[in-house]
Amino acid sequence: MQLEVIDRIRPTLVPGSHPYMTGPFTPNYEEVNAGELEVIGEVPKRLKGVYLRNTQNPVHQPRGTYHPFDGDGMLHLLRFDEGRCEYRNRFVRTKGFVQEQAAGRALYAGLIDRPSLAELPGWGARGGLRDSAATDVIVHAGSALATFYQCGEPYRLDANTLESRGVSAWSEEVMKDGGISAHPKVCPRTGDLLFFNYSKTAPYMHYGEVDRHDRLVHYVPVPLPAPRLPHDMCFTENFAILNDFPLHWDESLLAQGRHKLVYREQQPSRFAIVPRRHAPQDGIRWFEASPTYVLHWLNAWEEGSEIVLHGYHQATPMPRGGYDNKGATLGPERYGPTLYEWRFDLATGRTRERRLDARALEFGMINARYWTRPYRYSYNMIAHPGSFLFDGILRYDHTTGESQEYRFGEGRFGSESPMAPCHDAAAEDDGYVVSFVTDMNADRSECMVLDARDLARGPVARIVLPHRISSGTHACWADASEIDLSFYSGSHAQGNRP
């Protein structure tokens, strides 16, 4: 292995002071480049691109009570090229991260703290928070984009080197409304970035689009009756799909500066069908459905007069006894998420819905080339009981209802596992499923590559990483053709603030 240590961050964190700072959640503080990695098996030569994962890595001892989503963002990258691999990891150097590094201590409140604990004004939908860009990562306009689920600025990094590229210039336009939430989407047909944000001031939510040249080209309000907590979005060829679920802040307590979640099961779920920028701007259509909450969507498409939407319907959005404020209620199985289908008829205004499978699944991915189109296969994470960890991957055939799965093994936990189509793929499932796996038995991490058509066969390759990495939230795959190495070298670079 060739190993180059780029930086060592000095923490002030008290080791073991929270369950989500130990074991598989132990933070990383070394930033490295590594090549000539140990490979068990053979890396497929038809796999060309990058696998990116975002993780929470707390550096400083919290000012108040730590929440697992408070940690500083760190991206991990594994680049595949002609059977060779290279690994890198870097902290996302947000403004809050830089400020706290200069101060040598925490300056901001955590998710479950009072905003008054913060020494500096914070970012996002809640207020008082540090924008850590630690939730999601995608590739758009040739570069990686890291985002925070409570909204913040769009942080750019080079998708090959993880060199910081600063904040997209268009963020100035949207920061007055909270910025951009995690889970923006990139349309495989147009290259446009589709995003939303939300806040505690009217109209409470907005929808926007950024073109493939990283220019804001569309931005409209999506009025809600009060502050809400949307987490993800979906889209079709002509529409974006946003939501208003009955799990949200208790409005009566917000006036007192208190943030408490409440689930009003007497309220229906509501879905906003918002025209995309190229579609006729005929207004937003709202559809109602059974009460629930959905963290993540799989896909949506147009079928006749209907919009078909697939995601993970929660049976119990509010855990019994409420939230414990320490992360013990984060395990997906606590909410009973199952594969589910909604159909919104634009001609009649009616909603139809049905459960596709009864098993508890979440954090699913599909071949992203099939976004906005009917698809057949999804790759879903199997939750580890009682914790925000994953035990395996389940491939679900949406045509036959058949499934197959691969389990990582006792003491081994995976990450969100995108389907990586081969650069010359001839079919929807012609490719691989990629996942970072932390092995607590061997005290190491590896990248596992599985044949997307035959998960049960086990990995075709296991690439050993130079250090054990922390468990985190979201990940993505980007084909080499999606990464433009010259993107920031020309005049466009002047449009991005350093």
Tab-separated table of C-alpha atoms in Angstrom:
chain	number	residue	atom	x	y	z
A	1	MET	CA	0.000	0.000	0.000
A	2	GLN	CA	1.173	3.517	-0.816
A	3	LEU	CA	0.051	5.855	1.990
A	4	GLU	CA	0.367	9.632	2.214
A	5	VAL	CA	-0.909	11.427	5.321
A	6	ILE	CA	-2.226	14.826	4.230
A	7	ASP	CA	-3.330	16.238	7.586
A	8	ARG	CA	-4.023	15.251	11.175
A	9	ILE	CA	-6.853	17.106	12.884
A	10	ARG	CA	-6.420	17.546	16.636
A	11	PRO	CA	-9.680	16.836	18.475
A	12	THR	CA	-10.886	18.139	21.843
A	13	LEU	CA	-13.483	15.381	22.083
A	14	VAL	CA	-13.626	13.315	25.267
A	15	PRO	CA	-13.262	9.705	24.029
A	16	GLY	CA	-16.281	7.495	24.647
A	17	SER	CA	-18.495	10.331	25.870
A	18	HIS	CA	-21.410	9.206	23.663
A	19	PRO	CA	-22.433	5.821	22.154
A	20	TYR	CA	-22.298	7.351	18.669
A	21	MET	CA	-18.657	8.348	19.152
A	22	THR	CA	-17.384	4.813	19.837
A	23	GLY	CA	-17.236	1.395	18.172
A	24	PRO	CA	-18.235	1.602	14.511
A	25	PHE	CA	-18.934	5.339	15.040
A	26	THR	CA	-15.403	6.173	16.225
A	27	PRO	CA	-14.356	9.379	14.416
A	28	ASN	CA	-11.464	9.640	11.947
A	29	TYR	CA	-8.963	12.457	12.293
A	30	GLU	CA	-6.341	11.601	9.663
A	31	GLU	CA	-6.806	12.707	6.061
A	32	VAL	CA	-4.911	10.395	3.704
A	33	ASN	CA	-4.310	9.396	0.099
A	34	ALA	CA	-3.763	5.687	-0.482
A	35	GLY	CA	-2.963	3.620	-3.568
A	36	GLU	CA	-1.906	0.060	-4.381
A	37	LEU	CA	-4.535	-1.181	-1.941
A	38	GLU	CA	-4.806	-4.810	-0.903
A	39	VAL	CA	-7.489	-6.551	-2.959
A	40	ILE	CA	-9.166	-9.834	-2.099
A	41	GLY	CA	-10.619	-11.117	-5.357
A	42	GLU	CA	-10.496	-9.056	-8.557
A	43	VAL	CA	-11.695	-5.493	-9.155
A	44	PRO	CA	-13.950	-5.413	-12.260
A	45	LYS	CA	-12.325	-3.486	-15.107
A	46	ARG	CA	-15.751	-2.424	-16.412
A	47	LEU	CA	-16.273	-0.392	-13.225
A	48	LYS	CA	-15.052	3.173	-13.873
A	49	GLY	CA	-15.947	5.996	-11.544
A	50	VAL	CA	-16.024	6.993	-7.899
A	51	TYR	CA	-17.812	5.777	-4.804
A	52	LEU	CA	-18.336	8.594	-2.289
A	53	ARG	CA	-19.588	8.358	1.283
A	54	ASN	CA	-20.376	11.112	3.794
A	55	THR	CA	-19.848	10.491	7.519
A	56	GLN	CA	-20.244	12.364	10.821
A	57	ASN	CA	-16.881	12.888	12.520
A	58	PRO	CA	-17.172	15.095	15.629
A	59	VAL	CA	-13.944	16.973	16.349
A	60	HIS	CA	-14.751	19.114	19.406
A	61	GLN	CA	-16.456	18.315	22.686
A	62	PRO	CA	-20.090	19.454	22.296
A	63	ARG	CA	-21.317	22.551	24.094
A	64	GLY	CA	-24.437	20.648	25.183
A	65	THR	CA	-25.910	17.223	24.428
A	66	TYR	CA	-24.459	15.446	21.418
A	67	HIS	CA	-26.752	14.107	18.707
A	68	PRO	CA	-25.366	11.596	16.174
A	69	PHE	CA	-26.049	14.004	13.296
A	70	ASP	CA	-24.021	16.843	14.871
A	71	GLY	CA	-20.628	15.559	13.740
A	72	ASP	CA	-18.365	17.302	11.224
A	73	GLY	CA	-18.708	16.076	7.658
A	74	MET	CA	-15.999	13.847	6.232
A	75	LEU	CA	-16.051	12.417	2.717
A	76	HIS	CA	-14.477	9.076	1.824
A	77	LEU	CA	-13.730	8.344	-1.842
A	78	LEU	CA	-12.692	5.212	-3.689
A	79	ARG	CA	-11.889	5.714	-7.364
A	80	PHE	CA	-12.090	2.771	-9.784
A	81	ASP	CA	-10.165	2.795	-13.074
A	82	GLU	CA	-9.269	-0.234	-15.207
A	83	GLY	CA	-9.166	-2.560	-12.197
A	84	ARG	CA	-7.108	-0.150	-10.080
A	85	CYS	CA	-8.316	1.692	-6.982
A	86	GLU	CA	-7.315	4.796	-5.049
A	87	TYR	CA	-8.702	5.937	-1.679
A	88	ARG	CA	-8.895	9.443	-0.184
A	89	ASN	CA	-10.718	11.064	2.722
A	90	ARG	CA	-11.153	14.712	3.665
A	91	PHE	CA	-13.146	16.813	6.124
A	92	VAL	CA	-15.674	19.082	4.450
A	93	ARG	CA	-14.240	22.461	5.360
A	94	THR	CA	-17.451	24.346	5.971
A	95	LYS	CA	-17.401	27.836	7.414
A	96	GLY	CA	-18.422	26.441	10.798
A	97	PHE	CA	-15.650	23.822	10.697
A	98	VAL	CA	-13.033	26.471	9.889
A	99	GLN	CA	-14.292	28.760	12.666
A	100	GLU	CA	-14.200	26.001	15.272
A	101	GLN	CA	-10.756	24.869	14.154
A	102	ALA	CA	-9.483	28.405	14.619
A	103	ALA	CA	-11.102	28.612	18.063
A	104	GLY	CA	-9.996	25.128	19.089
A	105	ARG	CA	-13.424	24.314	20.525
A	106	ALA	CA	-17.133	23.995	19.692
A	107	LEU	CA	-18.938	27.263	18.955
A	108	TYR	CA	-22.346	26.024	17.836
A	109	ALA	CA	-25.312	24.299	19.430
A	110	GLY	CA	-26.246	20.723	18.586
A	111	LEU	CA	-29.476	19.494	17.071
A	112	ILE	CA	-31.209	18.890	20.413
A	113	ASP	CA	-29.692	21.863	22.255
A	114	ARG	CA	-31.208	25.278	22.769
A	115	PRO	CA	-30.046	27.640	19.984
A	116	SER	CA	-28.950	30.050	22.725
A	117	LEU	CA	-26.018	27.705	23.446
A	118	ALA	CA	-24.416	28.810	20.178
A	119	GLU	CA	-21.824	31.577	20.372
A	120	LEU	CA	-22.370	32.456	16.705
A	121	PRO	CA	-25.503	32.623	14.530
A	122	GLY	CA	-26.136	29.268	12.932
A	123	TRP	CA	-27.479	27.956	9.655
A	124	GLY	CA	-30.472	26.052	8.440
A	125	ALA	CA	-34.070	25.189	9.117
A	126	ARG	CA	-33.740	25.009	12.880
A	127	GLY	CA	-31.373	27.906	13.547
A	128	GLY	CA	-28.314	28.044	15.794
A	129	LEU	CA	-26.790	24.952	14.155
A	130	ARG	CA	-23.435	24.512	12.493
A	131	ASP	CA	-23.838	23.635	8.823
A	132	SER	CA	-21.615	20.552	8.794
A	133	ALA	CA	-22.501	19.342	5.257
A	134	ALA	CA	-22.369	15.884	6.856
A	135	THR	CA	-25.573	14.286	5.556
A	136	ASP	CA	-25.530	13.679	1.827
A	137	VAL	CA	-23.125	13.642	-1.109
A	138	ILE	CA	-23.837	13.554	-4.850
A	139	VAL	CA	-21.998	14.530	-8.026
A	140	HIS	CA	-23.363	17.404	-10.128
A	141	ALA	CA	-21.773	19.592	-12.795
A	142	GLY	CA	-18.601	17.549	-12.603
A	143	SER	CA	-17.924	17.941	-8.872
A	144	ALA	CA	-19.000	16.464	-5.558
A	145	LEU	CA	-21.698	18.319	-3.613
A	146	ALA	CA	-22.013	17.818	0.168
A	147	THR	CA	-25.169	18.968	1.984
A	148	PHE	CA	-26.776	19.103	5.445
A	149	TYR	CA	-30.291	17.851	6.119
A	150	GLN	CA	-31.293	20.864	8.239
A	151	CYS	CA	-30.312	23.073	5.269
A	152	GLY	CA	-27.170	25.050	4.611
A	153	GLU	CA	-24.765	25.985	1.852
A	154	PRO	CA	-23.865	23.797	-1.171
A	155	TYR	CA	-20.249	22.773	-0.568
A	156	ARG	CA	-18.257	21.663	-3.602
A	157	LEU	CA	-15.284	19.287	-3.695
A	158	ASP	CA	-13.293	17.871	-6.564
A	159	ALA	CA	-14.839	14.455	-7.254
A	160	ASN	CA	-11.452	12.884	-7.984
A	161	THR	CA	-9.191	14.481	-5.375
A	162	LEU	CA	-11.626	15.810	-2.711
A	163	GLU	CA	-9.897	19.200	-2.948
A	164	SER	CA	-12.214	21.843	-1.483
A	165	ARG	CA	-13.896	24.010	-4.126
A	166	GLY	CA	-15.837	26.287	-1.773
A	167	VAL	CA	-19.498	27.217	-2.096
A	168	SER	CA	-21.472	27.570	-5.310
A	169	ALA	CA	-22.135	31.239	-6.088
A	170	TRP	CA	-25.885	30.725	-6.439
A	171	SER	CA	-26.144	29.923	-2.721
A	172	GLU	CA	-26.364	33.665	-2.025
A	173	GLU	CA	-29.787	33.680	-3.664
A	174	VAL	CA	-31.211	30.855	-1.561
A	175	MET	CA	-29.523	31.365	1.807
A	176	LYS	CA	-32.198	33.864	2.841
A	177	ASP	CA	-34.581	30.894	2.848
A	178	GLY	CA	-32.257	28.498	4.670
A	179	GLY	CA	-30.037	27.438	1.782
A	180	ILE	CA	-30.339	23.931	0.371
A	181	SER	CA	-31.440	20.770	2.147
A	182	ALA	CA	-29.799	17.381	1.807
A	183	HIS	CA	-31.046	15.014	-0.900
A	184	PRO	CA	-30.967	17.210	-3.975
A	185	LYS	CA	-31.251	15.116	-7.123
A	186	VAL	CA	-29.499	15.199	-10.508
A	187	CYS	CA	-31.658	14.495	-13.553
A	188	PRO	CA	-29.902	11.914	-15.757
A	189	ARG	CA	-31.523	13.416	-18.867
A	190	THR	CA	-30.767	17.143	-18.411
A	191	GLY	CA	-27.949	17.231	-15.854
A	192	ASP	CA	-30.010	19.694	-13.791
A	193	LEU	CA	-29.736	19.723	-9.995
A	194	LEU	CA	-33.189	19.668	-8.365
A	195	PHE	CA	-33.322	20.856	-4.746
A	196	PHE	CA	-35.596	22.106	-1.977
A	197	ASN	CA	-35.211	23.982	1.281
A	198	TYR	CA	-37.367	24.575	4.341
A	199	SER	CA	-37.449	27.009	7.245
A	200	LYS	CA	-39.514	28.408	10.125
A	201	THR	CA	-40.708	31.473	8.187
A	202	ALA	CA	-43.381	31.677	5.489
A	203	PRO	CA	-43.741	30.312	2.873
A	204	TYR	CA	-41.720	27.576	4.727
A	205	MET	CA	-40.479	25.714	1.635
A	206	HIS	CA	-38.971	26.439	-1.798
A	207	TYR	CA	-38.055	24.395	-4.851
A	208	GLY	CA	-35.211	25.207	-7.222
A	209	GLU	CA	-33.158	23.976	-10.148
A	210	VAL	CA	-29.499	24.526	-11.024
A	211	ASP	CA	-28.369	23.690	-14.547
A	212	ARG	CA	-25.434	21.490	-15.545
A	213	HIS	CA	-23.190	24.568	-15.592
A	214	ASP	CA	-23.936	25.236	-11.888
A	215	ARG	CA	-26.203	28.235	-12.540
A	216	LEU	CA	-29.455	28.797	-10.624
A	217	VAL	CA	-32.155	28.835	-13.298
A	218	HIS	CA	-35.402	28.245	-11.395
A	219	TYR	CA	-36.560	29.041	-7.845
A	220	VAL	CA	-40.170	29.103	-6.621
A	221	PRO	CA	-42.021	29.019	-3.270
A	222	VAL	CA	-43.988	25.928	-2.241
A	223	PRO	CA	-46.223	27.386	0.505
A	224	LEU	CA	-46.965	25.231	3.559
A	225	PRO	CA	-49.432	25.918	6.418
A	226	ALA	CA	-46.621	26.008	9.031
A	227	PRO	CA	-42.997	24.861	9.551
A	228	ARG	CA	-42.451	21.286	8.440
A	229	LEU	CA	-39.589	18.751	8.351
A	230	PRO	CA	-39.286	17.349	4.818
A	231	HIS	CA	-36.244	15.155	4.362
A	232	ASP	CA	-36.128	13.949	0.764
A	233	MET	CA	-37.662	14.663	-2.638
A	234	CYS	CA	-38.322	12.795	-5.860
A	235	PHE	CA	-38.986	13.786	-9.476
A	236	THR	CA	-40.315	12.689	-12.845
A	237	GLU	CA	-39.601	13.965	-16.336
A	238	ASN	CA	-41.867	16.988	-15.832
A	239	PHE	CA	-42.504	17.299	-12.082
A	240	ALA	CA	-40.763	17.520	-8.735
A	241	ILE	CA	-42.512	15.792	-5.808
A	242	LEU	CA	-42.283	17.428	-2.371
A	243	ASN	CA	-44.162	16.589	0.822
A	244	ASP	CA	-45.964	17.823	3.932
A	245	PHE	CA	-46.079	14.988	6.466
A	246	PRO	CA	-47.826	15.057	9.874
A	247	LEU	CA	-44.508	14.555	11.728
A	248	HIS	CA	-43.096	18.029	12.368
A	249	TRP	CA	-42.202	20.616	15.000
A	250	ASP	CA	-44.895	21.291	17.612
A	251	GLU	CA	-46.116	24.726	16.435
A	252	SER	CA	-47.316	25.703	19.910
A	253	LEU	CA	-43.768	25.334	21.317
A	254	LEU	CA	-41.888	27.027	18.479
A	255	ALA	CA	-43.045	30.423	19.716
A	256	GLN	CA	-41.152	29.652	22.946
A	257	GLY	CA	-38.011	28.721	21.038
A	258	ARG	CA	-38.493	25.035	21.803
A	259	HIS	CA	-38.106	22.320	19.185
A	260	LYS	CA	-40.139	19.209	19.929
A	261	LEU	CA	-41.346	16.717	17.357
A	262	VAL	CA	-45.009	15.780	17.319
A	263	TYR	CA	-46.860	13.258	15.150
A	264	ARG	CA	-50.431	14.314	14.369
A	265	GLU	CA	-51.821	11.060	13.025
A	266	GLN	CA	-55.197	12.684	12.357
A	267	GLN	CA	-53.581	14.785	9.621
A	268	PRO	CA	-53.153	13.274	6.169
A	269	SER	CA	-49.883	13.125	4.315
A	270	ARG	CA	-49.758	15.721	1.548
A	271	PHE	CA	-47.748	15.630	-1.664
A	272	ALA	CA	-46.913	18.665	-3.800
A	273	ILE	CA	-46.600	18.039	-7.531
A	274	VAL	CA	-44.468	20.957	-8.714
A	275	PRO	CA	-43.807	21.632	-12.427
A	276	ARG	CA	-40.143	21.491	-13.388
A	277	ARG	CA	-38.683	24.533	-15.115
A	278	HIS	CA	-39.134	23.224	-18.669
A	279	ALA	CA	-42.769	22.152	-18.056
A	280	PRO	CA	-45.835	24.429	-18.316
A	281	GLN	CA	-46.077	26.419	-15.064
A	282	ASP	CA	-49.687	25.512	-14.323
A	283	GLY	CA	-49.340	25.751	-10.561
A	284	ILE	CA	-48.691	23.310	-7.745
A	285	ARG	CA	-51.088	20.372	-7.352
A	286	TRP	CA	-51.594	18.878	-3.869
A	287	PHE	CA	-52.628	15.268	-3.204
A	288	GLU	CA	-53.553	13.655	0.126
A	289	ALA	CA	-52.711	10.153	1.343
A	290	SER	CA	-52.671	8.139	4.572
A	291	PRO	CA	-50.693	9.599	7.505
A	292	THR	CA	-47.056	8.537	7.641
A	293	TYR	CA	-43.531	9.865	7.350
A	294	VAL	CA	-41.014	9.013	4.630
A	295	LEU	CA	-37.287	9.551	4.987
A	296	HIS	CA	-36.205	8.378	1.546
A	297	TRP	CA	-37.638	7.843	-1.933
A	298	LEU	CA	-36.606	5.354	-4.602
A	299	ASN	CA	-38.019	6.586	-7.912
A	300	ALA	CA	-40.988	8.218	-9.646
A	301	TRP	CA	-42.290	8.341	-13.198
A	302	GLU	CA	-45.294	9.393	-15.289
A	303	GLU	CA	-47.690	6.706	-16.461
A	304	GLY	CA	-50.684	7.963	-18.428
A	305	SER	CA	-52.447	10.548	-16.259
A	306	GLU	CA	-50.775	9.204	-13.112
A	307	ILE	CA	-47.550	9.952	-11.317
A	308	VAL	CA	-46.140	6.799	-9.705
A	309	LEU	CA	-43.958	7.239	-6.621
A	310	HIS	CA	-41.964	4.594	-4.715
A	311	GLY	CA	-40.467	5.079	-1.255
A	312	TYR	CA	-40.397	3.807	2.331
A	313	HIS	CA	-43.684	4.239	4.187
A	314	GLN	CA	-43.263	4.290	7.983
A	315	ALA	CA	-45.776	2.370	10.113
A	316	THR	CA	-44.750	4.154	13.347
A	317	PRO	CA	-43.181	7.558	12.583
A	318	MET	CA	-43.085	8.417	16.300
A	319	PRO	CA	-41.250	5.731	18.323
A	320	ARG	CA	-43.062	4.439	21.386
A	321	GLY	CA	-42.163	6.762	24.253
A	322	GLY	CA	-40.987	9.459	21.823
A	323	TYR	CA	-37.408	10.263	20.866
A	324	ASP	CA	-34.668	9.640	23.403
A	325	ASN	CA	-32.489	12.602	22.240
A	326	LYS	CA	-29.365	10.419	22.282
A	327	GLY	CA	-29.774	8.528	19.061
A	328	ALA	CA	-31.061	5.205	20.393
A	329	THR	CA	-34.293	5.690	18.433
A	330	LEU	CA	-32.453	6.179	15.121
A	331	GLY	CA	-32.564	2.527	14.060
A	332	PRO	CA	-34.735	2.321	10.910
A	333	GLU	CA	-36.590	-0.756	12.192
A	334	ARG	CA	-38.081	1.399	15.009
A	335	TYR	CA	-40.255	3.120	12.394
A	336	GLY	CA	-41.348	0.098	10.393
A	337	PRO	CA	-40.343	1.394	6.933
A	338	THR	CA	-41.533	-0.768	4.043
A	339	LEU	CA	-41.442	-0.485	0.259
A	340	TYR	CA	-44.570	1.383	-0.792
A	341	GLU	CA	-46.266	2.852	-3.852
A	342	TRP	CA	-48.338	6.022	-4.259
A	343	ARG	CA	-50.211	6.910	-7.469
A	344	PHE	CA	-51.426	10.468	-8.020
A	345	ASP	CA	-53.956	10.878	-10.826
A	346	LEU	CA	-53.607	14.331	-12.378
A	347	ALA	CA	-56.914	13.895	-14.206
A	348	THR	CA	-59.105	12.994	-11.202
A	349	GLY	CA	-57.114	14.367	-8.243
A	350	ARG	CA	-57.270	10.981	-6.542
A	351	THR	CA	-54.521	9.048	-4.755
A	352	ARG	CA	-54.041	5.302	-4.752
A	353	GLU	CA	-51.513	3.597	-2.492
A	354	ARG	CA	-50.305	0.096	-1.675
A	355	ARG	CA	-47.497	-1.720	0.153
A	356	LEU	CA	-45.056	-3.491	-2.172
A	357	ASP	CA	-43.270	-5.611	0.430
A	358	ALA	CA	-43.764	-6.171	4.172
A	359	ARG	CA	-40.106	-6.370	5.239
A	360	ALA	CA	-38.443	-3.507	7.106
A	361	LEU	CA	-36.116	-1.903	4.546
A	362	GLU	CA	-34.648	1.563	3.999
A	363	PHE	CA	-31.849	3.560	2.339
A	364	GLY	CA	-32.541	1.980	-1.039
A	365	MET	CA	-30.789	2.773	-4.312
A	366	ILE	CA	-31.505	2.013	-7.954
A	367	ASN	CA	-29.596	2.337	-11.202
A	368	ALA	CA	-29.778	6.150	-11.384
A	369	ARG	CA	-29.952	6.034	-15.170
A	370	TYR	CA	-33.522	4.807	-14.632
A	371	TRP	CA	-34.667	7.771	-12.534
A	372	THR	CA	-37.927	9.184	-14.003
A	373	ARG	CA	-38.561	5.863	-15.799
A	374	PRO	CA	-40.206	2.559	-14.888
A	375	TYR	CA	-37.540	0.350	-13.334
A	376	ARG	CA	-37.251	-3.209	-12.088
A	377	TYR	CA	-34.604	-3.524	-9.361
A	378	SER	CA	-33.878	-1.763	-6.077
A	379	TYR	CA	-31.029	-2.407	-3.646
A	380	ASN	CA	-32.192	-1.908	-0.070
A	381	MET	CA	-30.315	-1.794	3.214
A	382	ILE	CA	-31.172	-4.270	5.986
A	383	ALA	CA	-31.037	-2.509	9.365
A	384	HIS	CA	-29.104	-3.731	12.389
A	385	PRO	CA	-31.590	-4.000	15.310
A	386	GLY	CA	-31.584	-1.004	17.636
A	387	SER	CA	-28.883	1.015	15.930
A	388	PHE	CA	-28.144	3.222	12.957
A	389	LEU	CA	-26.151	0.468	11.261
A	390	PHE	CA	-26.699	-1.865	8.308
A	391	ASP	CA	-26.334	-5.662	8.363
A	392	GLY	CA	-26.818	-6.398	4.672
A	393	ILE	CA	-28.255	-5.574	1.245
A	394	LEU	CA	-31.473	-6.908	-0.303
A	395	ARG	CA	-32.131	-6.808	-4.037
A	396	TYR	CA	-35.844	-6.534	-4.761
A	397	ASP	CA	-37.386	-7.370	-8.131
A	398	HIS	CA	-40.342	-5.007	-8.554
A	399	THR	CA	-41.715	-7.088	-11.436
A	400	THR	CA	-41.797	-10.540	-9.804
A	401	GLY	CA	-41.585	-9.663	-6.091
A	402	GLU	CA	-38.596	-11.979	-5.758
A	403	SER	CA	-35.550	-10.981	-3.740
A	404	GLN	CA	-32.040	-12.020	-2.838
A	405	GLU	CA	-29.759	-10.691	-0.163
A	406	TYR	CA	-26.212	-10.560	1.084
A	407	ARG	CA	-25.363	-10.269	4.794
A	408	PHE	CA	-22.088	-8.660	5.833
A	409	GLY	CA	-21.597	-10.987	8.819
A	410	GLU	CA	-21.473	-10.678	12.588
A	411	GLY	CA	-19.746	-7.497	13.717
A	412	ARG	CA	-19.569	-6.166	10.138
A	413	PHE	CA	-21.594	-3.109	9.119
A	414	GLY	CA	-22.079	-1.649	5.656
A	415	SER	CA	-22.902	1.742	4.221
A	416	GLU	CA	-25.571	2.951	1.849
A	417	SER	CA	-24.891	0.871	-1.258
A	418	PRO	CA	-25.480	2.414	-4.666
A	419	MET	CA	-25.878	0.395	-7.824
A	420	ALA	CA	-22.917	1.256	-10.065
A	421	PRO	CA	-23.789	0.472	-13.695
A	422	CYS	CA	-20.882	-0.502	-15.893
A	423	HIS	CA	-19.820	2.302	-18.228
A	424	ASP	CA	-20.941	0.105	-21.164
A	425	ALA	CA	-23.953	-1.483	-19.418
A	426	ALA	CA	-26.365	-3.361	-21.684
A	427	ALA	CA	-29.186	-3.813	-19.130
A	428	GLU	CA	-30.600	-2.193	-15.979
A	429	ASP	CA	-28.787	-4.609	-13.648
A	430	ASP	CA	-25.545	-4.830	-15.639
A	431	GLY	CA	-23.205	-3.507	-12.982
A	432	TYR	CA	-22.170	-3.773	-9.357
A	433	VAL	CA	-23.312	-2.792	-5.882
A	434	VAL	CA	-20.632	-0.998	-3.873
A	435	SER	CA	-20.465	-0.583	-0.081
A	436	PHE	CA	-17.915	0.429	2.541
A	437	VAL	CA	-17.944	-2.206	5.291
A	438	THR	CA	-16.517	-1.682	8.772
A	439	ASP	CA	-15.313	-4.924	10.337
A	440	MET	CA	-15.209	-4.593	14.132
A	441	ASN	CA	-13.690	-8.077	14.457
A	442	ALA	CA	-10.637	-7.277	12.341
A	443	ASP	CA	-10.604	-3.578	13.307
A	444	ARG	CA	-10.544	-2.438	9.687
A	445	SER	CA	-12.720	-1.204	6.834
A	446	GLU	CA	-12.952	-2.384	3.265
A	447	CYS	CA	-14.905	-1.621	0.111
A	448	MET	CA	-17.050	-4.511	-1.019
A	449	VAL	CA	-18.023	-4.943	-4.679
A	450	LEU	CA	-20.934	-7.284	-5.424
A	451	ASP	CA	-22.409	-8.394	-8.738
A	452	ALA	CA	-25.742	-6.533	-8.974
A	453	ARG	CA	-27.326	-9.600	-10.595
A	454	ASP	CA	-26.149	-12.068	-7.966
A	455	LEU	CA	-25.752	-10.553	-4.500
A	456	ALA	CA	-26.009	-13.933	-2.795
A	457	ARG	CA	-22.792	-15.023	-4.494
A	458	GLY	CA	-20.850	-12.654	-2.269
A	459	PRO	CA	-18.262	-10.042	-3.160
A	460	VAL	CA	-16.268	-10.292	-6.367
A	461	ALA	CA	-13.747	-7.942	-4.756
A	462	ARG	CA	-12.887	-6.638	-1.299
A	463	ILE	CA	-10.579	-3.613	-1.249
A	464	VAL	CA	-8.922	-3.059	2.129
A	465	LEU	CA	-8.885	0.596	3.228
A	466	PRO	CA	-5.895	2.134	5.066
A	467	HIS	CA	-7.896	2.752	8.247
A	468	ARG	CA	-11.183	1.879	9.912
A	469	ILE	CA	-13.725	4.540	8.939
A	470	SER	CA	-16.659	5.847	10.921
A	471	SER	CA	-20.184	4.783	10.066
A	472	GLY	CA	-22.218	7.535	8.432
A	473	THR	CA	-25.314	8.333	6.448
A	474	HIS	CA	-25.382	8.640	2.669
A	475	ALA	CA	-23.298	7.630	-0.325
A	476	CYS	CA	-23.353	7.814	-4.111
A	477	TRP	CA	-21.798	6.401	-7.244
A	478	ALA	CA	-20.679	8.602	-10.144
A	479	ASP	CA	-19.508	7.237	-13.469
A	480	ALA	CA	-16.176	8.588	-14.717
A	481	SER	CA	-18.045	10.321	-17.558
A	482	GLU	CA	-19.916	12.455	-14.992
A	483	ILE	CA	-16.698	13.924	-13.581
A	484	ASP	CA	-15.386	16.883	-15.565
A	485	LEU	CA	-11.747	17.415	-14.665
A	486	SER	CA	-11.664	20.801	-16.421
A	487	PHE	CA	-14.870	22.085	-14.851
A	488	TYR	CA	-13.186	24.542	-12.496
A	489	SER	CA	-10.226	25.433	-14.706
A	490	GLY	CA	-12.002	27.887	-16.987
A	491	SER	CA	-14.047	31.042	-16.611
A	492	HIS	CA	-16.803	29.174	-14.777
A	493	ALA	CA	-14.506	28.923	-11.768
A	494	GLN	CA	-14.981	32.635	-11.211
A	495	GLY	CA	-18.618	31.948	-10.369
A	496	ASN	CA	-17.734	29.956	-7.272
A	497	ARG	CA	-16.612	31.657	-4.080
A	498	PRO	CA	-13.475	30.151	-2.461
